[in-house]
mmCIF file of C-alpha atoms in Angstrom:
data_model
loop_
_atom_site.group_PDB
_atom_site.id
_atom_site.type_symbol
_atom_site.label_atom_id
_atom_site.label_comp_id
_atom_site.label_asym_id
_atom_site.label_seq_id
_atom_site.Cartn_x
_atom_site.Cartn_y
_atom_site.Cartn_z
ATOM 1 C CA UNK A 1 -58.202 -84.377 17.337
ATOM 2 C CA UNK A 2 -59.722 -81.537 19.473
ATOM 3 C CA UNK A 3 -63.057 -80.861 17.567
ATOM 4 C CA UNK A 4 -66.977 -80.116 17.887
ATOM 5 C CA UNK A 5 -68.784 -82.047 15.765
ATOM 6 C CA UNK A 6 -72.506 -81.194 14.138
ATOM 7 C CA UNK A 7 -75.114 -83.067 12.544
ATOM 8 C CA UNK A 8 -76.624 -83.033 9.727
ATOM 9 C CA UNK A 9 -74.529 -80.755 7.849
ATOM 10 C CA UNK A 10 -77.327 -79.695 5.866
ATOM 11 C CA UNK A 11 -80.778 -80.062 6.033
ATOM 12 C CA UNK A 12 -83.938 -79.159 4.055
ATOM 13 C CA UNK A 13 -87.299 -79.260 6.222
ATOM 14 C CA UNK A 14 -91.038 -78.339 6.127
ATOM 15 C CA UNK A 15 -92.709 -76.017 8.553
ATOM 16 C CA UNK A 16 -93.730 -77.456 11.686
ATOM 17 C CA UNK A 17 -91.836 -81.038 11.821
ATOM 18 C CA UNK A 18 -89.495 -81.342 14.531
ATOM 19 C CA UNK A 19 -85.841 -81.666 14.077
ATOM 20 C CA UNK A 20 -82.800 -82.092 16.122
ATOM 21 C CA UNK A 21 -79.231 -80.617 15.346
ATOM 22 C CA UNK A 22 -76.797 -82.520 17.522
ATOM 23 C CA UNK A 23 -73.502 -81.020 18.407
ATOM 24 C CA UNK A 24 -70.578 -83.006 20.079
ATOM 25 C CA UNK A 25 -67.196 -82.057 21.677
ATOM 26 C CA UNK A 26 -64.411 -84.176 22.602
ATOM 27 C CA UNK A 27 -62.264 -81.452 24.826
ATOM 28 C CA UNK A 28 -64.132 -82.031 28.189
ATOM 29 C CA UNK A 29 -64.985 -78.610 27.850
ATOM 30 C CA UNK A 30 -67.823 -77.171 30.253
ATOM 31 C CA UNK A 31 -69.248 -74.360 28.111
ATOM 32 C CA UNK A 32 -71.049 -75.218 25.272
ATOM 33 C CA UNK A 33 -73.212 -72.699 22.766
ATOM 34 C CA UNK A 34 -75.350 -72.624 19.803
ATOM 35 C CA UNK A 35 -75.224 -69.396 17.140
ATOM 36 C CA UNK A 36 -77.330 -68.746 14.020
ATOM 37 C CA UNK A 37 -75.524 -66.566 11.423
ATOM 38 C CA UNK A 38 -77.798 -64.657 9.089
ATOM 39 C CA UNK A 39 -76.869 -62.190 6.284
ATOM 40 C CA UNK A 40 -76.571 -58.554 7.672
ATOM 41 C CA UNK A 41 -77.452 -59.824 11.363
ATOM 42 C CA UNK A 42 -73.887 -61.393 12.240
ATOM 43 C CA UNK A 43 -73.686 -64.426 14.528
ATOM 44 C CA UNK A 44 -76.185 -64.331 17.373
ATOM 45 C CA UNK A 45 -76.053 -66.757 20.517
ATOM 46 C CA UNK A 46 -79.243 -68.855 20.482
ATOM 47 C CA UNK A 47 -78.665 -70.649 23.995
ATOM 48 C CA UNK A 48 -75.753 -71.792 26.021
ATOM 49 C CA UNK A 49 -74.724 -74.403 28.671
ATOM 50 C CA UNK A 50 -71.964 -73.939 31.463
ATOM 51 C CA UNK A 51 -72.045 -77.341 32.580
ATOM 52 C CA UNK A 52 -74.157 -80.428 32.678
ATOM 53 C CA UNK A 53 -77.767 -79.780 33.403
ATOM 54 C CA UNK A 54 -77.240 -76.050 33.459
ATOM 55 C CA UNK A 55 -78.755 -73.872 30.738
ATOM 56 C CA UNK A 56 -79.656 -70.395 29.610
ATOM 57 C CA UNK A 57 -81.029 -68.339 27.220
ATOM 58 C CA UNK A 58 -78.961 -66.110 24.783
ATOM 59 C CA UNK A 59 -79.935 -63.173 22.549
ATOM 60 C CA UNK A 60 -82.424 -65.036 20.458
ATOM 61 C CA UNK A 61 -83.918 -67.892 21.858
ATOM 62 C CA UNK A 62 -87.678 -67.856 20.448
ATOM 63 C CA UNK A 63 -88.243 -71.006 18.916
ATOM 64 C CA UNK A 64 -85.518 -73.393 19.883
ATOM 65 C CA UNK A 65 -85.137 -75.665 23.310
ATOM 66 C CA UNK A 66 -81.758 -76.970 24.190
ATOM 67 C CA UNK A 67 -80.490 -79.833 26.665
ATOM 68 C CA UNK A 68 -77.425 -81.194 28.201
ATOM 69 C CA UNK A 69 -77.685 -84.309 29.959
ATOM 70 C CA UNK A 70 -74.151 -85.238 28.888
ATOM 71 C CA UNK A 71 -70.926 -83.109 29.361
ATOM 72 C CA UNK A 72 -69.881 -83.634 25.488
ATOM 73 C CA UNK A 73 -73.238 -83.354 24.011
ATOM 74 C CA UNK A 74 -75.702 -80.179 23.462
ATOM 75 C CA UNK A 75 -78.414 -80.728 20.744
ATOM 76 C CA UNK A 76 -80.423 -78.126 19.655
ATOM 77 C CA UNK A 77 -84.320 -79.025 19.217
ATOM 78 C CA UNK A 78 -86.462 -76.944 17.214
ATOM 79 C CA UNK A 79 -90.154 -77.936 17.957
ATOM 80 C CA UNK A 80 -91.948 -76.693 15.152
ATOM 81 C CA UNK A 81 -89.798 -74.983 12.575
ATOM 82 C CA UNK A 82 -90.539 -71.777 10.708
ATOM 83 C CA UNK A 83 -89.167 -70.350 7.649
ATOM 84 C CA UNK A 84 -87.829 -67.525 9.731
ATOM 85 C CA UNK A 85 -85.312 -70.105 11.250
ATOM 86 C CA UNK A 86 -83.775 -70.906 8.347
ATOM 87 C CA UNK A 87 -80.165 -69.904 8.962
ATOM 88 C CA UNK A 88 -76.532 -71.208 9.109
ATOM 89 C CA UNK A 89 -75.879 -72.427 12.918
ATOM 90 C CA UNK A 90 -72.599 -72.858 14.649
ATOM 91 C CA UNK A 91 -72.028 -75.004 17.936
ATOM 92 C CA UNK A 92 -69.382 -73.901 20.033
ATOM 93 C CA UNK A 93 -67.330 -74.971 23.097
ATOM 94 C CA UNK A 94 -65.040 -73.252 25.948
ATOM 95 C CA UNK A 95 -63.366 -74.146 29.025
ATOM 96 C CA UNK A 96 -64.713 -72.237 31.668
ATOM 97 C CA UNK A 97 -62.776 -70.312 34.176
ATOM 98 C CA UNK A 98 -61.329 -66.810 34.816
ATOM 99 C CA UNK A 99 -58.906 -67.421 32.243
ATOM 100 C CA UNK A 100 -59.096 -65.687 28.470
ATOM 101 C CA UNK A 101 -60.128 -69.496 27.406
ATOM 102 C CA UNK A 102 -61.178 -69.441 23.373
ATOM 103 C CA UNK A 103 -64.071 -70.966 21.889
ATOM 104 C CA UNK A 104 -63.902 -73.954 19.424
ATOM 105 C CA UNK A 105 -66.818 -73.855 16.880
ATOM 106 C CA UNK A 106 -68.097 -76.777 14.780
ATOM 107 C CA UNK A 107 -68.211 -76.633 11.113
ATOM 108 C CA UNK A 108 -72.134 -75.451 11.090
ATOM 109 C CA UNK A 109 -75.483 -76.607 9.886
ATOM 110 C CA UNK A 110 -77.060 -75.042 7.091
ATOM 111 C CA UNK A 111 -81.081 -75.487 7.827
ATOM 112 C CA UNK A 112 -83.348 -74.476 5.231
ATOM 113 C CA UNK A 113 -87.348 -74.591 6.549
ATOM 114 C CA UNK A 114 -89.865 -74.397 3.446
ATOM 115 C CA UNK B 1 -68.703 -55.886 26.329
ATOM 116 C CA UNK B 2 -67.093 -52.786 25.137
ATOM 117 C CA UNK B 3 -67.981 -51.980 21.761
ATOM 118 C CA UNK B 4 -65.357 -52.357 18.939
ATOM 119 C CA UNK B 5 -65.093 -50.827 15.561
ATOM 120 C CA UNK B 6 -63.152 -52.119 12.904
ATOM 121 C CA UNK B 7 -62.794 -50.975 8.927
ATOM 122 C CA UNK B 8 -65.410 -52.994 6.697
ATOM 123 C CA UNK B 9 -63.042 -54.420 4.409
ATOM 124 C CA UNK B 10 -59.435 -54.407 3.791
ATOM 125 C CA UNK B 11 -57.055 -55.854 0.963
ATOM 126 C CA UNK B 12 -53.433 -56.795 1.243
ATOM 127 C CA UNK B 13 -50.915 -58.544 -1.461
ATOM 128 C CA UNK B 14 -49.956 -61.648 -0.704
ATOM 129 C CA UNK B 15 -46.729 -62.612 0.964
ATOM 130 C CA UNK B 16 -46.911 -59.146 2.625
ATOM 131 C CA UNK B 17 -48.233 -58.133 6.275
ATOM 132 C CA UNK B 18 -51.837 -58.056 7.103
ATOM 133 C CA UNK B 19 -52.104 -55.214 9.750
ATOM 134 C CA UNK B 20 -55.940 -55.253 10.963
ATOM 135 C CA UNK B 21 -57.066 -52.238 13.339
ATOM 136 C CA UNK B 22 -59.096 -52.364 15.927
ATOM 137 C CA UNK B 23 -60.656 -49.589 18.428
ATOM 138 C CA UNK B 24 -61.890 -50.499 21.595
ATOM 139 C CA UNK B 25 -61.918 -47.080 23.145
ATOM 140 C CA UNK B 26 -64.390 -48.140 26.154
ATOM 141 C CA UNK B 27 -62.736 -51.358 27.297
ATOM 142 C CA UNK B 28 -62.401 -51.889 31.070
ATOM 143 C CA UNK B 29 -59.332 -53.202 32.946
ATOM 144 C CA UNK B 30 -60.753 -57.097 33.038
ATOM 145 C CA UNK B 31 -61.543 -57.207 29.167
ATOM 146 C CA UNK B 32 -59.746 -59.390 27.327
ATOM 147 C CA UNK B 33 -59.259 -58.733 23.472
ATOM 148 C CA UNK B 34 -59.817 -61.506 21.244
ATOM 149 C CA UNK B 35 -59.408 -62.223 17.574
ATOM 150 C CA UNK B 36 -61.109 -64.569 15.274
ATOM 151 C CA UNK B 37 -61.557 -64.783 11.673
ATOM 152 C CA UNK B 38 -64.241 -66.836 9.400
ATOM 153 C CA UNK B 39 -63.473 -68.316 5.899
ATOM 154 C CA UNK B 40 -66.384 -68.175 3.976
ATOM 155 C CA UNK B 41 -69.605 -69.913 5.873
ATOM 156 C CA UNK B 42 -67.067 -72.193 7.983
ATOM 157 C CA UNK B 43 -67.191 -71.807 11.802
ATOM 158 C CA UNK B 44 -65.359 -69.125 13.244
ATOM 159 C CA UNK B 45 -61.769 -69.719 14.168
ATOM 160 C CA UNK B 46 -59.961 -68.322 17.255
ATOM 161 C CA UNK B 47 -56.737 -66.617 16.470
ATOM 162 C CA UNK B 48 -55.078 -65.016 19.200
ATOM 163 C CA UNK B 49 -56.069 -62.854 22.507
ATOM 164 C CA UNK B 50 -54.432 -60.706 24.791
ATOM 165 C CA UNK B 51 -55.040 -58.675 27.958
ATOM 166 C CA UNK B 52 -52.175 -55.934 27.926
ATOM 167 C CA UNK B 53 -49.092 -57.168 26.668
ATOM 168 C CA UNK B 54 -48.575 -58.085 23.031
ATOM 169 C CA UNK B 55 -48.804 -61.620 21.973
ATOM 170 C CA UNK B 56 -47.607 -63.734 19.206
ATOM 171 C CA UNK B 57 -48.698 -67.267 18.248
ATOM 172 C CA UNK B 58 -47.853 -69.444 15.388
ATOM 173 C CA UNK B 59 -51.279 -67.938 13.348
ATOM 174 C CA UNK B 60 -50.298 -63.995 14.098
ATOM 175 C CA UNK B 61 -49.225 -61.415 16.571
ATOM 176 C CA UNK B 62 -51.662 -58.865 18.196
ATOM 177 C CA UNK B 63 -50.055 -55.421 19.231
ATOM 178 C CA UNK B 64 -52.259 -53.599 21.692
ATOM 179 C CA UNK B 65 -51.666 -49.929 22.352
ATOM 180 C CA UNK B 66 -50.312 -48.689 25.915
ATOM 181 C CA UNK B 67 -53.982 -47.228 26.948
ATOM 182 C CA UNK B 68 -55.556 -50.071 25.140
ATOM 183 C CA UNK B 69 -57.774 -48.414 23.597
ATOM 184 C CA UNK B 70 -56.876 -50.299 20.544
ATOM 185 C CA UNK B 71 -54.992 -53.097 18.807
ATOM 186 C CA UNK B 72 -53.817 -54.708 15.926
ATOM 187 C CA UNK B 73 -53.890 -57.724 14.404
ATOM 188 C CA UNK B 74 -50.539 -58.796 12.310
ATOM 189 C CA UNK B 75 -50.534 -61.671 9.993
ATOM 190 C CA UNK B 76 -46.673 -61.383 8.950
ATOM 191 C CA UNK B 77 -46.810 -63.371 5.582
ATOM 192 C CA UNK B 78 -50.701 -63.382 4.330
ATOM 193 C CA UNK B 79 -51.664 -66.135 2.052
ATOM 194 C CA UNK B 80 -54.544 -66.679 0.011
ATOM 195 C CA UNK B 81 -56.140 -69.017 2.399
ATOM 196 C CA UNK B 82 -56.283 -65.912 4.905
ATOM 197 C CA UNK B 83 -58.752 -64.182 2.966
ATOM 198 C CA UNK B 84 -62.033 -64.098 5.583
ATOM 199 C CA UNK B 85 -63.747 -61.937 7.854
ATOM 200 C CA UNK B 86 -61.759 -60.902 11.048
ATOM 201 C CA UNK B 87 -63.393 -60.311 14.213
ATOM 202 C CA UNK B 88 -61.962 -58.503 16.883
ATOM 203 C CA UNK B 89 -64.339 -59.122 20.117
ATOM 204 C CA UNK B 90 -63.398 -57.371 23.448
ATOM 205 C CA UNK B 91 -65.008 -59.718 26.500
ATOM 206 C CA UNK B 92 -64.444 -59.748 30.132
ATOM 207 C CA UNK B 93 -62.450 -62.288 32.106
ATOM 208 C CA UNK B 94 -64.953 -65.273 32.948
ATOM 209 C CA UNK B 95 -67.728 -64.782 30.615
ATOM 210 C CA UNK B 96 -66.617 -67.100 28.115
ATOM 211 C CA UNK B 97 -69.471 -68.473 27.264
ATOM 212 C CA UNK B 98 -70.548 -66.097 25.160
ATOM 213 C CA UNK B 99 -68.967 -63.874 22.101
ATOM 214 C CA UNK B 100 -70.336 -61.239 20.448
ATOM 215 C CA UNK B 101 -69.530 -60.693 16.942
ATOM 216 C CA UNK B 102 -69.579 -57.326 15.219
ATOM 217 C CA UNK B 103 -69.310 -57.003 11.353
ATOM 218 C CA UNK B 104 -65.767 -57.669 11.529
ATOM 219 C CA UNK B 105 -63.363 -56.974 8.386
ATOM 220 C CA UNK B 106 -63.196 -58.778 5.505
ATOM 221 C CA UNK B 107 -59.587 -59.028 4.153
ATOM 222 C CA UNK B 108 -59.123 -59.893 0.785
ATOM 223 C CA UNK B 109 -55.674 -61.189 0.050
ATOM 224 C CA UNK B 110 -54.509 -60.505 -3.585
ATOM 225 C CA UNK B 111 -52.328 -62.769 -5.725
#
């Protein structure tokens, strides 16, 4: 089954404690992205990757890092989480190219930073 | 990407067709119209997309006006499980690594 998986699904942590949210897709997609969703602000892109070893900032990259060492994985790293990073996070993937390809989203990771 | 305008909320009776409008008057010739939906706090789900022709799949139909300045998503027989926020997104060809979500339309399907 084609899918994007995220782990963990729920996480409560404390300020400053480094964490990683993993994302994996099994569709051999070139593009992968991370979004965060906050009430009243909608979904905003954090980082994206257009292929292995190619990453770039989205609209709200501050406080986050990513890496793309393998095509299937795109982890999101919070080196020193702060309470303002409490949010619902989604990973997504898509084929590349000029066609109107859809994005596939993961189930979400709800992060609380105290 | 062109800006889109959607009503904030709509209601629909179960079993009836749900027609969700979207205005995208500044759309360019190389921009697609996409529809996604998000059922409470789940990951957004792709529904359908089109460039200028009407499109239909197993989930919905997309009607794009001839001047491409507006479109309508049609769910032919809405069920309670179709209650969700529906997002209309306009995006350039080749830029499918990023979606810009607006506020969308909250569709409530009532029994």
